[in-house]
Coordinates of C-alpha atoms in Angstrom, one line a residue:
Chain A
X1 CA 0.0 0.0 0.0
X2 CA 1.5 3.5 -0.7
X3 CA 2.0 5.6 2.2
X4 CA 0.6 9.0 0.7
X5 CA -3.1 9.2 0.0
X6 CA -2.4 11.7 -2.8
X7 CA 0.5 12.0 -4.9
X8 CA 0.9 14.9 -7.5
X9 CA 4.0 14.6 -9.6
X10 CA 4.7 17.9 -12.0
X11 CA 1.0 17.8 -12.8
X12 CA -0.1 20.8 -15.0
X13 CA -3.7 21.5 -16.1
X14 CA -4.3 23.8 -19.2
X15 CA -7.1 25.9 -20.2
X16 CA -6.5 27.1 -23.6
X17 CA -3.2 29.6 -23.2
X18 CA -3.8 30.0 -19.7
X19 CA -2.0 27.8 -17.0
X20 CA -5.1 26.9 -14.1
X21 CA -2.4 24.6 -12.6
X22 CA 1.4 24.0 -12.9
X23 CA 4.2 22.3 -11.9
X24 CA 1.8 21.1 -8.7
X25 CA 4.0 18.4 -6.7
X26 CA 2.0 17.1 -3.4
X27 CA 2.0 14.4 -1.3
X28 CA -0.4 14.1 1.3
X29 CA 0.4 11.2 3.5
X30 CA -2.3 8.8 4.8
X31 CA -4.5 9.9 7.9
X32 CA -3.7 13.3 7.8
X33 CA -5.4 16.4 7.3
X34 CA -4.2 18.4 4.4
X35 CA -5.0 21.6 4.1
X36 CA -4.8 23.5 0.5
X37 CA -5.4 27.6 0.7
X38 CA -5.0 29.8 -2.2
X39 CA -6.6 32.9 -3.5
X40 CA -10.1 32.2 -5.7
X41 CA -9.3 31.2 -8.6
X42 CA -5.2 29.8 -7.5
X43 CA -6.1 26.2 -9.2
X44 CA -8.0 24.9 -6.3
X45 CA -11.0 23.6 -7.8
X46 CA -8.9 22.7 -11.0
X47 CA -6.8 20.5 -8.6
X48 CA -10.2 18.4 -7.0
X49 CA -11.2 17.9 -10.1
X50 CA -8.2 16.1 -11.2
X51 CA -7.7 14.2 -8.3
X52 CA -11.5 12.9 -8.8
X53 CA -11.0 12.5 -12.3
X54 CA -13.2 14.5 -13.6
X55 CA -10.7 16.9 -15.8
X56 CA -7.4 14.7 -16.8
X57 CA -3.8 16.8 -16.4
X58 CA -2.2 18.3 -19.6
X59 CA 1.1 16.8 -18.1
X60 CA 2.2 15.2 -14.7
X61 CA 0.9 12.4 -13.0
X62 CA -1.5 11.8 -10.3
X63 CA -2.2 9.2 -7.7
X64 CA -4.8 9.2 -5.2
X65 CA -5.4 6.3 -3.1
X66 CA -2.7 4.4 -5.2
X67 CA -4.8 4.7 -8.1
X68 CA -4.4 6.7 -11.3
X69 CA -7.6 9.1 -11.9
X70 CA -7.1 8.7 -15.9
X71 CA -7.5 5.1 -15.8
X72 CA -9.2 4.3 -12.4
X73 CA -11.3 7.5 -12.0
X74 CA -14.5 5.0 -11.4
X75 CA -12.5 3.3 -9.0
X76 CA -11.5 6.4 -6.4
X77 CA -14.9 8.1 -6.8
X78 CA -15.9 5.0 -5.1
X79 CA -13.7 5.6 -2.4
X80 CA -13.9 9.0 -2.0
X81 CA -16.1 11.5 -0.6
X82 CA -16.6 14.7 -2.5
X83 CA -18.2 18.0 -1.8
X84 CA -17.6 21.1 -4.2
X85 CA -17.5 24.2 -3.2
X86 CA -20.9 24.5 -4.8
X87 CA -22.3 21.8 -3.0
X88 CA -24.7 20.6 -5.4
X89 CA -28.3 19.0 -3.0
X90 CA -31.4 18.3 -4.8
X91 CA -33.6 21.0 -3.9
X92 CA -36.9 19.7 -4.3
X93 CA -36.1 16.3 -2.5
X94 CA -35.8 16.3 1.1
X95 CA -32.0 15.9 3.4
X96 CA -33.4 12.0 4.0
X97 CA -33.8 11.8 -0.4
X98 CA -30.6 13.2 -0.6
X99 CA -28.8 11.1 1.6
X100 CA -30.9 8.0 0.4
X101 CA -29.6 8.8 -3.4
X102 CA -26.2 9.0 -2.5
X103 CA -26.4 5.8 0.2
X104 CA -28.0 4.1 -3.2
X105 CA -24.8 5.1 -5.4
X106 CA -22.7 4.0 -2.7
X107 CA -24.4 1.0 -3.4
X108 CA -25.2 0.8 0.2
X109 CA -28.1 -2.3 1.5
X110 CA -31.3 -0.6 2.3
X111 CA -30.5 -1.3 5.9
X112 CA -27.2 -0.1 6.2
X113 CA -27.8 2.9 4.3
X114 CA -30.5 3.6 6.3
X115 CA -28.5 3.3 9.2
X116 CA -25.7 5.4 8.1
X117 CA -28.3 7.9 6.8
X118 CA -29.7 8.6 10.2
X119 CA -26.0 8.0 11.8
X120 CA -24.6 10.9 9.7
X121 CA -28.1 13.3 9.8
X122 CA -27.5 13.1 13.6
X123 CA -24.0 13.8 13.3
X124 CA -24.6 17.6 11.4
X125 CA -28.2 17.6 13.9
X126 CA -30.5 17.6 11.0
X127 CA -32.3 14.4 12.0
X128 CA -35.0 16.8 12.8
X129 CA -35.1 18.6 9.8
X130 CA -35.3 15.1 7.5
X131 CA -38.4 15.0 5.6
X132 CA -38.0 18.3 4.8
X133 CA -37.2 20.2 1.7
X134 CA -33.7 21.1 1.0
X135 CA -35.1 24.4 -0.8
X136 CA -35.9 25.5 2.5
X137 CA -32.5 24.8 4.2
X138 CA -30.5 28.0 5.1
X139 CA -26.6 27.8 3.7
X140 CA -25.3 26.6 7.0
X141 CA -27.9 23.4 6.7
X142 CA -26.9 22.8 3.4
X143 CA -23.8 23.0 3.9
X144 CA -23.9 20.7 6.7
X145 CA -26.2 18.0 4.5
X146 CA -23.5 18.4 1.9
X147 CA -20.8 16.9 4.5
X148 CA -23.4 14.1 5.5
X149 CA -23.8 12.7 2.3
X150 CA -20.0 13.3 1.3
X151 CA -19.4 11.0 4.4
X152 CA -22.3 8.6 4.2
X153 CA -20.1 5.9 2.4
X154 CA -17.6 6.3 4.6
X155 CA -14.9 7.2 2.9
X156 CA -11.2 6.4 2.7
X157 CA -10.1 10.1 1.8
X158 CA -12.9 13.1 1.8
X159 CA -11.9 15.7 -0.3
X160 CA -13.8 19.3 0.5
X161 CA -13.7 22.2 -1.2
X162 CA -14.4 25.4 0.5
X163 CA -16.9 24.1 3.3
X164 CA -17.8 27.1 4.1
X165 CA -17.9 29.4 1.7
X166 CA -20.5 31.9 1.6
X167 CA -21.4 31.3 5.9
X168 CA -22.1 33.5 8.3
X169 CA -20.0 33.2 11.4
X170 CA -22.2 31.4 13.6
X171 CA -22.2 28.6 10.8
X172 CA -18.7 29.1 10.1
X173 CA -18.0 27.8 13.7
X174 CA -20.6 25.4 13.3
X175 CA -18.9 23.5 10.3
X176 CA -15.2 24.1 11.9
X177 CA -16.5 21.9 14.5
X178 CA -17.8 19.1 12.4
X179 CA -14.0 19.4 10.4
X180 CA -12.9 19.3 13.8
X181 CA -14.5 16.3 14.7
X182 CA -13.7 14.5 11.6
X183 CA -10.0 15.3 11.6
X184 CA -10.2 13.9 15.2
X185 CA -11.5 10.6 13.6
X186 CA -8.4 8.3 12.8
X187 CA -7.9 6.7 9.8
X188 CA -9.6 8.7 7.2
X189 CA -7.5 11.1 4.6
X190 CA -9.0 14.8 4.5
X191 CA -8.5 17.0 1.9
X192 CA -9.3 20.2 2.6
X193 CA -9.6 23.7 0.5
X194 CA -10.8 26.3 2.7
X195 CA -10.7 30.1 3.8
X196 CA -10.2 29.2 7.1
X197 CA -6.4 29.7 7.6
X198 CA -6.5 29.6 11.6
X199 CA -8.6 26.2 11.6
X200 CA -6.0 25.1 8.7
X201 CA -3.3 25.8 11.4
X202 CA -5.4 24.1 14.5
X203 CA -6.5 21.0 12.6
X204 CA -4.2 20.2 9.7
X205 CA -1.2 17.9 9.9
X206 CA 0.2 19.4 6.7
X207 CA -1.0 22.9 4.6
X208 CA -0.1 23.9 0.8
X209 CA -0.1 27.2 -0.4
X210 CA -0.9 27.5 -4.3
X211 CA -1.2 31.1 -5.9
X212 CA -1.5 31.6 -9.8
X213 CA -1.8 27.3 -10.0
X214 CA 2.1 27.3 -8.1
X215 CA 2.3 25.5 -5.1
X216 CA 4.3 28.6 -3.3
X217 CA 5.1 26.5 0.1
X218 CA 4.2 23.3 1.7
X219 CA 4.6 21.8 5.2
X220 CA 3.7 22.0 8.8
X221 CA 1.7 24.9 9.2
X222 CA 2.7 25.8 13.1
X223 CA 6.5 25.8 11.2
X224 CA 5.6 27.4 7.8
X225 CA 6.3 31.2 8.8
X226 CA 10.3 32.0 8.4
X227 CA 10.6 29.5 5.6
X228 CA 10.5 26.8 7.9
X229 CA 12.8 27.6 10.1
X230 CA 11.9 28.8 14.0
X231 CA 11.8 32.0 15.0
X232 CA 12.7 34.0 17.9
X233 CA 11.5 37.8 18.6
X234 CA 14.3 40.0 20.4
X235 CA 14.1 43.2 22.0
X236 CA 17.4 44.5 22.1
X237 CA 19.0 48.0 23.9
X238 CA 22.1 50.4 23.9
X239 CA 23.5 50.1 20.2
X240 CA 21.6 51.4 16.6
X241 CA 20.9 49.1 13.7
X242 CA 24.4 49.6 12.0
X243 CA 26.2 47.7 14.7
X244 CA 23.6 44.9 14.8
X245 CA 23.2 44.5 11.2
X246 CA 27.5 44.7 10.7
X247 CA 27.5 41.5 13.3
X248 CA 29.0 38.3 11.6
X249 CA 26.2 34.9 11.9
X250 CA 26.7 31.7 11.1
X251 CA 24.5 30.8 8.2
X252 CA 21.1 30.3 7.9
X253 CA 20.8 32.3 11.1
X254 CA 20.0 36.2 10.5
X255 CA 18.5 39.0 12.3
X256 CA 15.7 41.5 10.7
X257 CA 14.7 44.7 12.2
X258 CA 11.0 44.6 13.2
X259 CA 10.9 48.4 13.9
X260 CA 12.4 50.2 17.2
X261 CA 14.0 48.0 19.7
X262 CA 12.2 45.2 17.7
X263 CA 13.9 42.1 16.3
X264 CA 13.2 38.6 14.6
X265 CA 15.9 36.3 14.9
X266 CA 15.9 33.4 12.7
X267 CA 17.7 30.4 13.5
X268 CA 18.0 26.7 12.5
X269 CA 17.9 25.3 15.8
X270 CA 18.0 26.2 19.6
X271 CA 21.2 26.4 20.1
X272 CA 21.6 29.1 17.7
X273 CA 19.6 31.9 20.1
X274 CA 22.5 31.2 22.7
X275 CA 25.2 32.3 19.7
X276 CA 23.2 35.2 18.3
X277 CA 22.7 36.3 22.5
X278 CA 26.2 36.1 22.7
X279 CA 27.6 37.3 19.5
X280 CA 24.8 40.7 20.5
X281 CA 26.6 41.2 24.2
X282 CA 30.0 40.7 22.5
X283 CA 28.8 43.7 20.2
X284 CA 27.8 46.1 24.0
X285 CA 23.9 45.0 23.2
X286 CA 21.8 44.8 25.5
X287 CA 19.3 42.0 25.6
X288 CA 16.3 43.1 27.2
X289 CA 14.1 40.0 25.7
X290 CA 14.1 36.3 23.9
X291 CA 10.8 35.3 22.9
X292 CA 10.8 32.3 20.9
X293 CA 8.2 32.9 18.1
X294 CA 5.7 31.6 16.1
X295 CA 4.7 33.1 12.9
X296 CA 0.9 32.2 12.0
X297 CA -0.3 30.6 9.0
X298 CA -1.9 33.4 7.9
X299 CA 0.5 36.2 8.3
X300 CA 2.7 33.1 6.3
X301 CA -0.1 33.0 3.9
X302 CA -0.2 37.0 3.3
X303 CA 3.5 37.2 3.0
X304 CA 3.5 34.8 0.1
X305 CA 0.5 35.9 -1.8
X306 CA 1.0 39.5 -1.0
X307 CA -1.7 42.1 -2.2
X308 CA -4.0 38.9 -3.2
X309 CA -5.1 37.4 0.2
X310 CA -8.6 36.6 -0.9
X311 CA -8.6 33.4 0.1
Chain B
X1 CA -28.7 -1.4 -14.8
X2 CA -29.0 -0.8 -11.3
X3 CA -27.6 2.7 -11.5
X4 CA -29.4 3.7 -14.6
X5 CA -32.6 2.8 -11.8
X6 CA -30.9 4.7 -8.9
X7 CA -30.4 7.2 -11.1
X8 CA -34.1 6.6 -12.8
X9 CA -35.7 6.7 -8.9
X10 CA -34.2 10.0 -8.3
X11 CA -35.7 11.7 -11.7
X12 CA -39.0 10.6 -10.9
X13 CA -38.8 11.5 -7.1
X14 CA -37.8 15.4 -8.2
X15 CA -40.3 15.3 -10.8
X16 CA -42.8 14.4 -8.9
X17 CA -41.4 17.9 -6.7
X18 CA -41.9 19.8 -10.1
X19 CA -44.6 21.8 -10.5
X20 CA -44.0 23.3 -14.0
X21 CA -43.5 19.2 -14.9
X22 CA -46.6 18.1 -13.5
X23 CA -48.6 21.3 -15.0
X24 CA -47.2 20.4 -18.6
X25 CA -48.4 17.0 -18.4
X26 CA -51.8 17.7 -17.3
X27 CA -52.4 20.1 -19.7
X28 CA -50.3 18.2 -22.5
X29 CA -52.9 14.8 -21.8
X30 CA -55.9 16.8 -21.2
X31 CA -55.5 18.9 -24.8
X32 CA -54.4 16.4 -26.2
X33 CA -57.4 13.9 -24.8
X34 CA -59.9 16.5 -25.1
X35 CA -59.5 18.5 -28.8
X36 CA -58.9 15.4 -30.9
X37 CA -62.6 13.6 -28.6
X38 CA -64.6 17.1 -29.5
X39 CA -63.5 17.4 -33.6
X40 CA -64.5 13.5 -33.5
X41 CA -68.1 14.7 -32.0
X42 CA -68.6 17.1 -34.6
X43 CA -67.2 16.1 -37.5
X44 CA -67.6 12.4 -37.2
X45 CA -69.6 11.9 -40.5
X46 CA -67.3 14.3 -42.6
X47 CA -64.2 12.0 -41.4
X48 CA -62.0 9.9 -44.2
X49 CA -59.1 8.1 -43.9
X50 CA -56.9 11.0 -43.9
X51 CA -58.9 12.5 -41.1
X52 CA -58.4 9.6 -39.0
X53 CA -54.9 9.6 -39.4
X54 CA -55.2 13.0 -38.1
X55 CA -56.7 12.6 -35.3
X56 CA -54.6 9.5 -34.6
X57 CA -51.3 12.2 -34.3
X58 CA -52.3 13.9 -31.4
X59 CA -51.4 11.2 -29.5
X60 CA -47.5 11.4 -30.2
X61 CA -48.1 15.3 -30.4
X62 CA -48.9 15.0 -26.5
X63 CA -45.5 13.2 -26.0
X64 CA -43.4 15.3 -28.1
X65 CA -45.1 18.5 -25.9
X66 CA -44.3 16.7 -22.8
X67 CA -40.8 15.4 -23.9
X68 CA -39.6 18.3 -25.3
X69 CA -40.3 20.3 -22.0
X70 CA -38.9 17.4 -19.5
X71 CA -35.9 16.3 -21.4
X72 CA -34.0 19.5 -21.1
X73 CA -35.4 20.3 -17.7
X74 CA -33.7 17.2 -16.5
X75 CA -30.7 18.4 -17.5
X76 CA -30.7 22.4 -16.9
X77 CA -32.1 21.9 -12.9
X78 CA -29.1 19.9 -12.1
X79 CA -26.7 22.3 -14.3
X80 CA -28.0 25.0 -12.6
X81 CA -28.3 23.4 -9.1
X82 CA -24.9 22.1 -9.4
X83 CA -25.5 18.8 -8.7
X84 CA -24.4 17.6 -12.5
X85 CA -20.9 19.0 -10.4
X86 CA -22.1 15.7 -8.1
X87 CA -22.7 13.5 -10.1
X88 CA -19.8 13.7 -11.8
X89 CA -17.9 13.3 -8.5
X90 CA -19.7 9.8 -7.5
X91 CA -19.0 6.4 -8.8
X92 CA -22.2 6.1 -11.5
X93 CA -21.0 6.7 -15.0
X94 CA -21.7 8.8 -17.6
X95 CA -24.3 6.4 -19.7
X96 CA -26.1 5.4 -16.1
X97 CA -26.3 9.4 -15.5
X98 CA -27.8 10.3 -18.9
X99 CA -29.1 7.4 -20.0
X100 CA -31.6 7.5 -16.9
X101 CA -32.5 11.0 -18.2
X102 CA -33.5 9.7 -21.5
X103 CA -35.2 6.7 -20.2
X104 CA -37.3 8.9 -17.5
X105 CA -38.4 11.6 -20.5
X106 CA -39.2 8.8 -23.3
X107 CA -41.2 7.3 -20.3
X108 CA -43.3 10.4 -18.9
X109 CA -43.8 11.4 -22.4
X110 CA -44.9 7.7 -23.7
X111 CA -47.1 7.7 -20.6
X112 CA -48.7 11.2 -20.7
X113 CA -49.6 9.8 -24.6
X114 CA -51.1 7.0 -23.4
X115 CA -53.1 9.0 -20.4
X116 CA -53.8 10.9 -23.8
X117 CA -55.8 8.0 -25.1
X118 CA -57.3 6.7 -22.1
X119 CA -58.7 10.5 -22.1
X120 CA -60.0 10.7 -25.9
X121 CA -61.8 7.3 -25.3
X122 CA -63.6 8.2 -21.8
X123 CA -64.5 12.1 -23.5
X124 CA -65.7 10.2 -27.2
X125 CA -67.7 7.6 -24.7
X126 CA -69.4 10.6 -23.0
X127 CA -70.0 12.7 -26.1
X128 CA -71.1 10.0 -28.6
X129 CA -73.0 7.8 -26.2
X130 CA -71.4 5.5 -28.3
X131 CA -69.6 3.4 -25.7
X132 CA -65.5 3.0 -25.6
X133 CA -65.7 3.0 -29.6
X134 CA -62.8 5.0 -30.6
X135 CA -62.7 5.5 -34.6
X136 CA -58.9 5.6 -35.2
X137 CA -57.9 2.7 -32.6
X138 CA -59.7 0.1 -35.2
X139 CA -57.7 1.7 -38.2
X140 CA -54.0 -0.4 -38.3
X141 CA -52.1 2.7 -40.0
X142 CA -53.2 4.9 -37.0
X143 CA -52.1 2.0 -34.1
X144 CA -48.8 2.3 -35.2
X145 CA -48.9 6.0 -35.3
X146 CA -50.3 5.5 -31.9
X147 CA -48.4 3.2 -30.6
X148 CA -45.0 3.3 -33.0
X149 CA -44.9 6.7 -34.0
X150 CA -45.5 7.9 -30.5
X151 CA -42.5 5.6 -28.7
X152 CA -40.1 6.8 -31.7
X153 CA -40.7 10.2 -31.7
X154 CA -40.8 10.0 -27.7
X155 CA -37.1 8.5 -27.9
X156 CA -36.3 10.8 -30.3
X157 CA -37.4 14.3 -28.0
X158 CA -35.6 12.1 -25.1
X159 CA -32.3 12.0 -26.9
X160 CA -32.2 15.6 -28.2
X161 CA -33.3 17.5 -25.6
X162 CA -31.0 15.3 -23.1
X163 CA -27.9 16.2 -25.1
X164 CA -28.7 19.9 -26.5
X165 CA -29.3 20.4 -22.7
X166 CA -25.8 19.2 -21.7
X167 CA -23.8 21.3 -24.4
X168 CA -26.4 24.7 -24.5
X169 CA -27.0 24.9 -20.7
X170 CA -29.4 27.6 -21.4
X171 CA -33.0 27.0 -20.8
X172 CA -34.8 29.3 -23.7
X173 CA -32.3 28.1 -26.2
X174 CA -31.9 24.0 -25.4
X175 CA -36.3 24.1 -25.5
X176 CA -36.3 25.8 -28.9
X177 CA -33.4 23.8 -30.7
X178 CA -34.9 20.7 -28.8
X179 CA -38.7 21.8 -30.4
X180 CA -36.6 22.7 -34.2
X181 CA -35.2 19.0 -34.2
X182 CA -38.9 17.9 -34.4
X183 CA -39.3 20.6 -37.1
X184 CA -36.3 18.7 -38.9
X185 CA -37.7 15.2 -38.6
X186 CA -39.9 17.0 -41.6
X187 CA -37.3 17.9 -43.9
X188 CA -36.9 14.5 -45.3
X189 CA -40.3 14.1 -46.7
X190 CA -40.3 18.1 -47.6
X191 CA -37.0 17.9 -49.9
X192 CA -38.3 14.2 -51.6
X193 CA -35.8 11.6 -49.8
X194 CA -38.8 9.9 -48.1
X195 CA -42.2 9.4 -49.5
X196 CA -45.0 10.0 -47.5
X197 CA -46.8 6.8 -47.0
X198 CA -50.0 6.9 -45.0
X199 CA -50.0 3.0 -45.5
X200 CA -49.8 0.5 -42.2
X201 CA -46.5 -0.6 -44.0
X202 CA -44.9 3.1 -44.7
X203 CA -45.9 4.4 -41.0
X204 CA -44.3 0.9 -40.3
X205 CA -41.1 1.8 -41.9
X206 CA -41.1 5.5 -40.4
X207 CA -41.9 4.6 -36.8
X208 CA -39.3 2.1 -37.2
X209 CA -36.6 4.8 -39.2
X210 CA -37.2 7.3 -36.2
X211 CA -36.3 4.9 -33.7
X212 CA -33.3 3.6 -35.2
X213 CA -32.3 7.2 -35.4
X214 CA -33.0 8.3 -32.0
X215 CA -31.0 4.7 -30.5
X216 CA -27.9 6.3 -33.5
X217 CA -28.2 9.3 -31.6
X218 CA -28.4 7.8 -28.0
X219 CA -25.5 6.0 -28.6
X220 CA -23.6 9.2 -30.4
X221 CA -24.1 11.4 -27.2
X222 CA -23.1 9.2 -24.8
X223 CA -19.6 8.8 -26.9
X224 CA -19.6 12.5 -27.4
X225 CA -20.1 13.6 -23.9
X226 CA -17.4 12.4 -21.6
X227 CA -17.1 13.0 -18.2
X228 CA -14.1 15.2 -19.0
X229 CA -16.2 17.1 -21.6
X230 CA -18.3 17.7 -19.5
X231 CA -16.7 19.3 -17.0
X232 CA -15.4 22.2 -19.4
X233 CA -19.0 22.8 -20.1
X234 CA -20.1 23.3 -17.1
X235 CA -17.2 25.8 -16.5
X236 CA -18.3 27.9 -19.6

């Protein structure tokens, strides 16, 4: 069995002249959460689609669940669990319809569809709500309906797109909770494009970054901020900028103003704070401050996509 | 098979949910039940052959009406609901997800034909007080154009709305090239290729011609649109 759930080698997806995705290497290893932000239109979408099999690459290659999406697209929509951005319920059917079409293309017995139809309506607490209309759900319920029957055939790896676009806050936390709960659940793969950058960083094992259809970083998103590499806030006294900045560092360590007494300090591992302290009192600076630091996903995310931070 | 009738469960579960659906039909089997029954009472004596025959093609008229209006609509609610976008993420394949469409539209429209009939016999029964004698249902020509005509051209509609649907995406547009094909199905006899037989053995061979077509057709559209196609439709 291979030990990533998706693997995207050089895969590049054209439109015409334009470039939706490029160069797009991932691996997203099995059980984790894996979080994929970008700006609209960065190649998000684009990216599901190929992953389900629904658009084939211009170049690259893809795996997803060991299985290539050209070939075997049948094969891993059957194991995976999909919900668009657009989330795509039958509006004049009611949640229980829904979920009993998609428990029937799961191929799912009557009984055990019925009884992962009422597990998963209970799950997003619309068990209430079941014989009604979906027309009448607000965004929040379908969006929550849309997660229920994405997990109804309990899927190997659920792939979602944007969850919760479009909600309001309330609903927001509402559906962070469900993703919450979900990631918590062990053994499944999740997938996840959203807007939410501080839920990426609370409940994914891994993020992406894509802008333009470029994967512009990758990695562990407490450790994404300073390239990857830990950093440590100083506040230092008694010399100006010129003697700090002359100071000789070992390499990749390296100190950047942050304004005023204010610095950032990156270093490659613990032991470099002690040589930067001491090189700085070696210099006549005085060290009023180490703060070790941790740069969040999202001022990580708006440094790399600069001006275009609509995620 | 079992997902062209998952698929087949679920069209007739949202049509069922469809107003507009279920107001075309009526009206489609009550016209066409009711107009043919009341020339019949008036102009019973004054009727020949020919006039049988006429009467005899409201009854695929009623499908075409009722076809041509539920084919696309299969199609357009789940383009613009997004749940084609589903569909295309699940397991059932591309001839289970259309097929299904054209198999549920050749069926309500083959039905509502039917209801068509059961309609003109009850309303000639009450207006003649000639019992359940029903003039064109003794003639052989007009059974087949009943019967025949009716299931080809129903297939037909099915086939041509189901697919214009998929590539136009636009409701006015996908109705009126959807109502033109039926238009075209004319041309033939129009320009000479075909001769118009109103024998039992040339409505024979044209029930039989349109059906072949519509299956040449079927079969065409469910090459033509891939899953892959279709995906770069929907993001037109």
């Amino acid at each position: 069995m291979d030990s990533d759930a998706i693997e995207c080698v050089g895969v590049a997806r054209k439109f015409g002249v334009r470039n939706a995705v490029s160069d797009l290497n991932l691996a997203v290893p099995r059980g984790s959460v894996f979080g994929f932000l970008g700006p609209n239109g960065a190649g998000k979408t684009t990216t599901v689609r190929m992953l389900v099999g629904m658009l084939r690459p211009s170049a690259g290659t893809i795996r997803v669940l060991g299985h290539d999406p050209r070939a075997e697209g049948d094969w891993i929509r059957a194991h995976a669990g999909v919900m668009l951005d657009n989330v795509g319920l039958y509006d004049r059917l009611s949640a229980e319809q829904n979920l009993e079409f998609a428990a029937r293309v799961a191929r799912l017995s009557p009984a055990e569809g019925r009884r992962r139809l009422e597990a998963q309506l209970r799950r997003v607490d619309l068990w209430d709500r079941r014989r009604d209309r979906v027309s009448g759900f607000s965004k929040g319920m379908r969006q929550k309906l849309g997660l229920a029957r994405a997990l109804i055939a309990e899927p190997e790896l659920l792939i979602l797109d944007e969850p919760t676009a479009g909600l309001d806050p309330s609903n927001i936390v509402m559906v962070r909770e469900l993703l919450v709960s979900l990631a918590e659940e062990s053994g499944r793969t999740i997938f996840l494009c959203t807007h939410l950058l501080a839920e990426a960083q609370r409940i994914c094992d891994q993020v992406a970054i894509i802008q333009q259809g470029k994967i512009l970083a990758t990695g562990d998103p407490h450790r994404l901020g300073g390239q990857g590499l830990p950093t440590v806030r100083l506040t230092l006294t008694g010399v100006g900028a010129e003697t700090i900045n002359q100071l000789v560092l070992p390499e990749p360590v390296r100190l950047e103003s942050l304004g005023g007494r204010e610095w950032r300090a990156v270093v490659a591992a613990e032991e470099d704070v002690e040589t930067i302290v001491r090189a700085l009192v070696a210099a006549g600076v005085g060290v009023r401050a180490v703060i070790p630091e941790q740069v969040s996903l999202e001022e990580e995310y708006l440094r790399l996509v600069g001006g275009d931070s609509h995620v | 098979m079992s997902e062209v009738w998952t698929m087949m469960r679920k069209e007739f579960a949202e049509l069922r949910g469809n107003r507009r659906f279920l107001l075309v039909f009526l009206i489609a089997v009550l016209a066409m039940g009711f107009i043919p029954s009341l020339t019949y009472a008036h102009h019973h004596a004054r009727l020949g052959a020919i006039g049988v025959i006429f009467l005899a093609l409201y009854v695929p008229f009623a499908a075409v009406i009722v076809v041509a209006n539920t084919a696309p609509d299969l199609v357009l609610h789940e383009r613009v609901g997004h749940t084609l976008d589903y569909l295309l993420t699940t397991r059932l394949s591309d001839r289970a997800i259309f097929g299904a469409k054209v198999v549920t539209a050749f069926l309500v429209g083959y039905v509502a034909a039917m209801l068509a009939v059961g309609v003109q016999l009850l309303a000639v029964a009450a207006l003649s007080h000639n019992g359940l004698h029903w003039l064109y249902l003794a003639v052989p020509s007009a059974r087949i154009i009943v019967f025949g005509v009716t299931a080809g051209a129903s297939l037909y509609v099915a086939v041509i709305g189901t697919f214009v649907a998929l590539r136009v995406g636009e409701q006015r547009a996908a109705y009126m090239v959807t109502i033109l094909s039926v238009g075209l199905l004319a041309v033939p006899f129009i320009v000479g290729w075909i001769h118009l037989s109103l024998t039992t053995q040339g409505i024979g061979r044209d029930a039989e011609w349109l059906a072949f077509i519509a299956v040449a057709l079927n079969v065409i559209g469910l090459r033509l649109f891939r899953r892959d196609m279709l995906v770069l439709y929907l993001q037109e």
